[in-house]
Short mmCIF file of C-alpha atoms and ligand atoms in Angstrom, two decimals:
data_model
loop_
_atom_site.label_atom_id
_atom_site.label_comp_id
_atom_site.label_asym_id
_atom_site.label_seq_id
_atom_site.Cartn_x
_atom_site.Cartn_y
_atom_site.Cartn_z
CA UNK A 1 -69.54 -62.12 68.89
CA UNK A 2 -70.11 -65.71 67.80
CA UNK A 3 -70.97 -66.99 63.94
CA UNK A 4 -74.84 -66.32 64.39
CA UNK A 5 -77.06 -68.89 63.80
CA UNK A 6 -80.17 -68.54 61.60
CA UNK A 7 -83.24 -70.47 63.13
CA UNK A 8 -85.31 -72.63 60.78
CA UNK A 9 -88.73 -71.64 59.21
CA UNK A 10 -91.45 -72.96 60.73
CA UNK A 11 -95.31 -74.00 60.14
CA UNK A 12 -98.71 -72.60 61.02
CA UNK A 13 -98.81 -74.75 63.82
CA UNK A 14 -95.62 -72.92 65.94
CA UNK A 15 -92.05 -73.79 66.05
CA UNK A 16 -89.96 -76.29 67.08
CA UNK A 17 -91.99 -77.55 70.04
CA UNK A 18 -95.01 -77.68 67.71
CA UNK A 19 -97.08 -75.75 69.92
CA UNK A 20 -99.80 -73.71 68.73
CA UNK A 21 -98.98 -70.15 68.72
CA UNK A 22 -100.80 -67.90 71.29
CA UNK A 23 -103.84 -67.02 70.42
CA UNK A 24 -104.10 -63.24 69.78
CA UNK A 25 -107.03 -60.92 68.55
CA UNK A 26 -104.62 -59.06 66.58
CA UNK A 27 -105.35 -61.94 64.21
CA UNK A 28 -108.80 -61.45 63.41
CA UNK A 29 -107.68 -57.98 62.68
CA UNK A 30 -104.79 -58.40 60.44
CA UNK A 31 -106.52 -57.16 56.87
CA UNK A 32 -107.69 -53.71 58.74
CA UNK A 33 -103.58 -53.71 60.61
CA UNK A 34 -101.73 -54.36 57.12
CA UNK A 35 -103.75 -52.21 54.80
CA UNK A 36 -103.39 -49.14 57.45
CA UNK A 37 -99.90 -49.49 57.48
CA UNK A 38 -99.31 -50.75 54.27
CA UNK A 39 -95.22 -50.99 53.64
CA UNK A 40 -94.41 -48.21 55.37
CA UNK A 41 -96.43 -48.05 58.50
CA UNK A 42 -99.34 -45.22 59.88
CA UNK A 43 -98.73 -41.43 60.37
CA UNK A 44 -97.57 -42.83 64.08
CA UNK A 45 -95.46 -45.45 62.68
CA UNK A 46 -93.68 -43.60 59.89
CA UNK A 47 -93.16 -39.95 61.58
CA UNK A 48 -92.85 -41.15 65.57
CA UNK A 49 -92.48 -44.88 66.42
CA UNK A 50 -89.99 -45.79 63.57
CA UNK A 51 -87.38 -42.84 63.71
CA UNK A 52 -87.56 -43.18 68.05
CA UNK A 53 -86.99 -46.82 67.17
CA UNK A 54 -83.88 -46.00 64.50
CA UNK A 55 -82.40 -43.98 67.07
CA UNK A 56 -82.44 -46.03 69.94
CA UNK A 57 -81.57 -49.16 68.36
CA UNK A 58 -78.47 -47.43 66.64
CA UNK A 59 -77.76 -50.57 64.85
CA UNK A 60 -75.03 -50.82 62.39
CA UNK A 61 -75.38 -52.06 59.11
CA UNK A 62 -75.03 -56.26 58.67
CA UNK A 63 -76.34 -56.06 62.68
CA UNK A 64 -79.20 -59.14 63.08
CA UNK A 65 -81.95 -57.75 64.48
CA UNK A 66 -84.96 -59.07 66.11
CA UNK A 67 -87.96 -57.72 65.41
CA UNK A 68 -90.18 -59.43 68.57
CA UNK A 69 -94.12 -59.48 68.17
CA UNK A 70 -92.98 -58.32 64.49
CA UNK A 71 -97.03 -57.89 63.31
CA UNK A 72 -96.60 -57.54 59.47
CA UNK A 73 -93.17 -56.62 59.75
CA UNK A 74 -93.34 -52.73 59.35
CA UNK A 75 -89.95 -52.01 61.72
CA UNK A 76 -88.24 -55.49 60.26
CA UNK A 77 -88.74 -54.54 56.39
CA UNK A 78 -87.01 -51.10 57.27
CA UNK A 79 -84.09 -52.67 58.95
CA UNK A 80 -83.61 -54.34 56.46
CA UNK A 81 -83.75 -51.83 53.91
CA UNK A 82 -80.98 -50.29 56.36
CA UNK A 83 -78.49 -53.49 55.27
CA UNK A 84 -79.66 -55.02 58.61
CA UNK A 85 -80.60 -58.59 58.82
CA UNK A 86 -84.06 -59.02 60.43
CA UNK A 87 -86.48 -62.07 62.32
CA UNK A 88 -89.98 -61.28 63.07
CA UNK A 89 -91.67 -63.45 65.59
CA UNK A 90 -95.85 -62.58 65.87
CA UNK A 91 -98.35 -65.21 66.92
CA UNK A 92 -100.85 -64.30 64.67
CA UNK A 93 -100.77 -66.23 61.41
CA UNK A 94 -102.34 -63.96 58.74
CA UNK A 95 -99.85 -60.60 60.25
CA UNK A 96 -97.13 -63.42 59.60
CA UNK A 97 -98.24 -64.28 55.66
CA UNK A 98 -98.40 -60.35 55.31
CA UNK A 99 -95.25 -59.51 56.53
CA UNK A 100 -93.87 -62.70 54.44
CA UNK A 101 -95.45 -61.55 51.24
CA UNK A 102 -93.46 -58.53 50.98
CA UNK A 103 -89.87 -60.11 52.19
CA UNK A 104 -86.48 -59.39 50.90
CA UNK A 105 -83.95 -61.82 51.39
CA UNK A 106 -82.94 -60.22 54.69
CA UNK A 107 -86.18 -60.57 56.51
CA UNK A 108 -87.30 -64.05 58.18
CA UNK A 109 -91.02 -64.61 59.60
CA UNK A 110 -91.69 -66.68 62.14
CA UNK A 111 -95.48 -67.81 63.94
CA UNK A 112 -94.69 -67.71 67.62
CA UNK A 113 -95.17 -67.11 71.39
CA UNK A 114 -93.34 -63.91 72.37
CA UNK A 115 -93.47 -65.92 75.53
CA UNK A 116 -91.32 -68.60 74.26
CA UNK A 117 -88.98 -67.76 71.86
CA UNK A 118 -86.51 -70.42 72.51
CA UNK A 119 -89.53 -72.60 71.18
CA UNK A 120 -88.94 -70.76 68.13
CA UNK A 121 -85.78 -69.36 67.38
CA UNK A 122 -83.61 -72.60 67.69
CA UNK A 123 -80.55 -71.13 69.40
CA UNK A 124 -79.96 -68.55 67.06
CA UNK A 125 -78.51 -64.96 68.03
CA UNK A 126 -78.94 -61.46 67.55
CA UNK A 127 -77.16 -58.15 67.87
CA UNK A 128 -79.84 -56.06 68.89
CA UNK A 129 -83.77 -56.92 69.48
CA UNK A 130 -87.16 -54.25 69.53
CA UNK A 131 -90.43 -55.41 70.93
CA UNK A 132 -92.60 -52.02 69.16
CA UNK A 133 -96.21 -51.77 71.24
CA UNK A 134 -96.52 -55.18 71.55
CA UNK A 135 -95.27 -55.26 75.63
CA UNK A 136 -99.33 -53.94 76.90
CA UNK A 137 -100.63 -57.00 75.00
CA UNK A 138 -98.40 -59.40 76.73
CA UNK A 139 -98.98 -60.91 80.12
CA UNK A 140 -96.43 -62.26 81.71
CA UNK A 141 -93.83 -60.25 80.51
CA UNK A 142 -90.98 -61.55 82.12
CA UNK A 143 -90.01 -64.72 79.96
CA UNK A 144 -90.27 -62.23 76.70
CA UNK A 145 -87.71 -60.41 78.50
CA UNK A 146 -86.06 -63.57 79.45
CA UNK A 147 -86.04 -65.17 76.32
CA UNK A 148 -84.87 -62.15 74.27
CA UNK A 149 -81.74 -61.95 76.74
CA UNK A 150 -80.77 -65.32 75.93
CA UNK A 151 -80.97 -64.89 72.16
CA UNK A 152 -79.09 -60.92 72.31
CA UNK A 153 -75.25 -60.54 72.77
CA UNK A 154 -74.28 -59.16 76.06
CA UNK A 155 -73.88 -55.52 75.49
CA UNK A 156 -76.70 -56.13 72.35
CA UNK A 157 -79.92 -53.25 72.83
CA UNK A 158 -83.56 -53.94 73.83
CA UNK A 159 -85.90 -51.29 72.38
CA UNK A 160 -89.15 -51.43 73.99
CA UNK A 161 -92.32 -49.09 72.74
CA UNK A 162 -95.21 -49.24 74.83
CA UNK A 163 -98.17 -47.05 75.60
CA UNK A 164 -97.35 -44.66 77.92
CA UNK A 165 -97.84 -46.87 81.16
CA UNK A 166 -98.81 -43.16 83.39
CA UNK A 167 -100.50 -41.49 80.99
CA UNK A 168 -102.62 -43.71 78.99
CA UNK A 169 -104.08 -46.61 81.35
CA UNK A 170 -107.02 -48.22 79.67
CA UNK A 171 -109.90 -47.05 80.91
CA UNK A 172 -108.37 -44.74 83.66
CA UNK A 173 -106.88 -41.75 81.83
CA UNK A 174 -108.80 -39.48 79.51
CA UNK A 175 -108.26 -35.43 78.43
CA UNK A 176 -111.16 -33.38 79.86
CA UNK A 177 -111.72 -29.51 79.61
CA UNK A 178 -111.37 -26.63 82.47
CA UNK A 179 -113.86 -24.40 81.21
CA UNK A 180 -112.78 -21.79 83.72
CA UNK A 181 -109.11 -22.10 82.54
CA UNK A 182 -109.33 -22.64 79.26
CA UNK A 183 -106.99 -25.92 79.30
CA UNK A 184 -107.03 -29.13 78.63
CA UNK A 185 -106.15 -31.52 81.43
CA UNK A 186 -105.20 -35.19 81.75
CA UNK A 187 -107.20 -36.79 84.11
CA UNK A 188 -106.12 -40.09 85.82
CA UNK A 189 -108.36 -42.07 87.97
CA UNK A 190 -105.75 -44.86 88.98
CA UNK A 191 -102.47 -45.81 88.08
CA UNK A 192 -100.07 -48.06 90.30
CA UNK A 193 -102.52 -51.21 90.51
CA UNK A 194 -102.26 -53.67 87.86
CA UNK A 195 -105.25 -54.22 85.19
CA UNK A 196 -106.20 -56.78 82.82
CA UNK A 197 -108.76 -54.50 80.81
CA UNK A 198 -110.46 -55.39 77.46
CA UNK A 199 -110.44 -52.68 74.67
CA UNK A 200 -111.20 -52.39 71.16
CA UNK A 201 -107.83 -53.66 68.82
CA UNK A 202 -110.14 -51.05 66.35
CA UNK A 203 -112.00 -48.02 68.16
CA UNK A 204 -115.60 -48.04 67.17
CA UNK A 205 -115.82 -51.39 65.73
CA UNK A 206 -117.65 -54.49 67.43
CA UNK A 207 -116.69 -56.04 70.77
CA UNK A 208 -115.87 -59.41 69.15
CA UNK A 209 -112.62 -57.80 68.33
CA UNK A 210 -111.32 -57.12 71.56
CA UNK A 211 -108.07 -57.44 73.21
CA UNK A 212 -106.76 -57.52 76.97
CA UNK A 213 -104.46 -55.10 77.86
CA UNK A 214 -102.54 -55.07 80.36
CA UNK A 215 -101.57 -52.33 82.53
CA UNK A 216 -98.80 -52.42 85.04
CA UNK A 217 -96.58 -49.33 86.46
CA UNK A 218 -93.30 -48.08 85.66
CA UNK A 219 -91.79 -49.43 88.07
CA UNK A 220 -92.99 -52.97 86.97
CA UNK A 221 -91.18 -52.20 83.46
CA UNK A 222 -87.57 -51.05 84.86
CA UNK A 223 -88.09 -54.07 87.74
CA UNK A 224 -88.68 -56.42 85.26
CA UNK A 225 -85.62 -55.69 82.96
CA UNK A 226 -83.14 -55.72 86.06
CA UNK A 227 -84.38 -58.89 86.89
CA UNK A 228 -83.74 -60.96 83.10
CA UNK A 229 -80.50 -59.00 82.86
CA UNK A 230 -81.15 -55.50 81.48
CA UNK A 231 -79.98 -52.44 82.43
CA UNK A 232 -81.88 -49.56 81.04
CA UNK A 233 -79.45 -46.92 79.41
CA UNK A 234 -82.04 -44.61 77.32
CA UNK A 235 -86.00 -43.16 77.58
CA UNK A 236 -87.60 -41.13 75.40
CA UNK A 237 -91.42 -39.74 76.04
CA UNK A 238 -93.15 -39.70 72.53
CA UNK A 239 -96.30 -37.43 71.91
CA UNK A 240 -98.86 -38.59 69.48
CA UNK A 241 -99.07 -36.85 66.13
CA UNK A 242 -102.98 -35.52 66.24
CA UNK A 243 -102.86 -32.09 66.63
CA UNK A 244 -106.13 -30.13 67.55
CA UNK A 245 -109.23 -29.95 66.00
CA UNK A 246 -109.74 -26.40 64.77
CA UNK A 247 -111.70 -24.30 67.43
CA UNK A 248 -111.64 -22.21 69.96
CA UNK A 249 -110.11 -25.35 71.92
CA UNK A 250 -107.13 -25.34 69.37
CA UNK A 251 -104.29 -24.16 70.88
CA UNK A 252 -105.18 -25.51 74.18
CA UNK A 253 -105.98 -28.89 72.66
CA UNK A 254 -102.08 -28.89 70.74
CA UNK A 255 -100.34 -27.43 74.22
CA UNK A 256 -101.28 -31.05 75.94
CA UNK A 257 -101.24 -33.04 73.04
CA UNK A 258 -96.87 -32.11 72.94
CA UNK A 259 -97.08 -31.77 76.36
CA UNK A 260 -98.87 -35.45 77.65
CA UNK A 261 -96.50 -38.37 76.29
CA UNK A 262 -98.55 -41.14 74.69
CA UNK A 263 -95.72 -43.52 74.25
CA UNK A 264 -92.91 -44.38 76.12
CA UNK A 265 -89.73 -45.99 75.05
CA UNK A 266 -87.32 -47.58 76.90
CA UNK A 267 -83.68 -48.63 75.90
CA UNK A 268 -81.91 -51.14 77.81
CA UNK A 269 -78.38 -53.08 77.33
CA UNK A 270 -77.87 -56.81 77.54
CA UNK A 271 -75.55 -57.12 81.06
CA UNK A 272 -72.78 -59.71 80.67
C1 LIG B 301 -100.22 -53.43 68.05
S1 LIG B 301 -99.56 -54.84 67.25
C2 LIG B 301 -97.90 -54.24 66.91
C3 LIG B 301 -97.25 -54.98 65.79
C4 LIG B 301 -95.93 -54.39 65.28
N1 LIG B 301 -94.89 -54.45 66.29
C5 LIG B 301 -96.12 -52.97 64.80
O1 LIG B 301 -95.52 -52.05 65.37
O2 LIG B 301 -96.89 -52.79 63.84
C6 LIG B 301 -99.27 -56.04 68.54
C7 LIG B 301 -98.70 -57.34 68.02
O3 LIG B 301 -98.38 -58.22 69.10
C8 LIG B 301 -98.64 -59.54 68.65
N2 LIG B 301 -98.77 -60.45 69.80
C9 LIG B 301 -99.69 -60.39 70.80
N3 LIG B 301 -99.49 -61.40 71.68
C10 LIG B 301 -98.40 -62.10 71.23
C11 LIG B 301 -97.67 -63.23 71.71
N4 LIG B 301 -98.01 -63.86 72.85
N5 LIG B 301 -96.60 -63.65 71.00
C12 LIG B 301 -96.23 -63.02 69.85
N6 LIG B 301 -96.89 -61.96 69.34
C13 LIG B 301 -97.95 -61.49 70.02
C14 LIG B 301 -99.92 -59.40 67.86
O4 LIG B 301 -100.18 -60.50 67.01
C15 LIG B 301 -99.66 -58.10 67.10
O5 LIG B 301 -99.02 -58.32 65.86
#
């Protein structure tokens, strides 16, 4: 693979094309984000996200990684603590100063549009690249696919973590309780149209902090990939660490919780 090239650090105000970053609500949340994840990430972060992550990127150590929609770096400060070399791009500003406060020398920051990294990264290249639940926020997708592609070495992984797009659509999927089976279902109302929906960045707080999120199908996903020049190689199906409440509903309420995915992953390979 060719020398890589590092890109340069940029301002608040974007990167090389000077536009503003895209707005995102994720920055009016970033003190609540970084102190529940801290250095080393949430309960989902540290004992399910991270490891699928690990695994799927299987990068070797001195591999450049980048660490796309980055938030305040919680998969780019592990890399590097792996011997990796690591850029974050996130287009919110304080996520950004977090992640830059805690930097080793292997980690880079950048404020940018997911949409346009070439805006950003100046022609520099990577080995491998993750975008971690960061894909349902984004609309379009494609030129994040796009632009990753031209910045990862053919052959280089993409590891994407998403919500799982057919089991948890915003506002159309929810567990509910057969009384006369004693089970606990998964209920979904719709699932192959595409939805712009707004939800809470942080359940049970005020509306002022919501986000969109956008839902598309599966089939959008693997479509998408083949068309910027991805070939998917891996999956895995993650299930969300809550376990039951305690209760008669216990064991009932653990048999869906391993048995309903709540994340998806998806491993693809840079075609040449
Ligand atoms: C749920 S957070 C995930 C952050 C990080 N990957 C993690 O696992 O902690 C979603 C992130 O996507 C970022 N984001 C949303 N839209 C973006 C865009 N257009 N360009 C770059 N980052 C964006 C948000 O700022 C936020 O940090």
């Amino acid at each position: 693979m060719a020398k890589h090239r590092q890109p340069r650090s940029n301002s608040a105000s974007g990167g090389k094309s000077g536009k503003p970053a895209a707005a995102t609500a994720w920055e009016g949340q970033a003190a609540w984000y970084d102190e529940r994840h801290g250095a080393g990430g949430d309960r989902l972060h540290s004992e399910v996200v991270l490891p699928a992550v690990l695994r799927q990127l299987a990068a070797a150590p001195g591999d450049r990684i980048l660490d796309c929609c980055c938030g305040q770096g919680v998969l780019a400060r592990l890399l590097a603590s792996q011997g990796n070399s690591v850029v974050g791009v996130d287009a919110a500003p304080a996520l950004i100063a977090s992640a830059k406060e805690r930097a080793g020398p292997a980690e880079q920051y950048l404020l940018g549009d997911a949409r346009d990294l070439a805006a950003v990264l100046d022609g520099s290249s990577f080995n491998h690249a993750a975008v971690v639940l960061a894909l349902q926020d984004l609309d379009p997708i494609e030129p994040v696919l796009a632009g990753i592609a031209q910045h990862v070495a053919p052959g280089g992984r993409l590891v994407l973590v998403m919500t799982h797009p057919a089991f948890r659509i915003p506002k159309q999927a929810r567990f509910g309780w057969d009384e006369q089976r004693s089970i606990q279902y998964r209920r979904i109302d719709g699932y192959l149209q595409p939805r712009s929906v707004p939800i809470s960045t942080r359940p049970g707080q005020d509306a002022e902090l919501a986000s969109t999120s956008f839902h598309r199908p599966l089939s959008h996903y693997l479509n998408a990939l083949g068309a910027e020049g991805w070939g998917v190689v891996a999956c895995e199906e993650l299930c969300s660490p809550k376990r039951g409440s305690a209760g008669r509903k216990q064991e009932a309420e653990e048999r869906a919780a391993r048995e309903f995915p709540m994340f998806l992953v998806l491993t693809a390979q840079r075609l040449g």
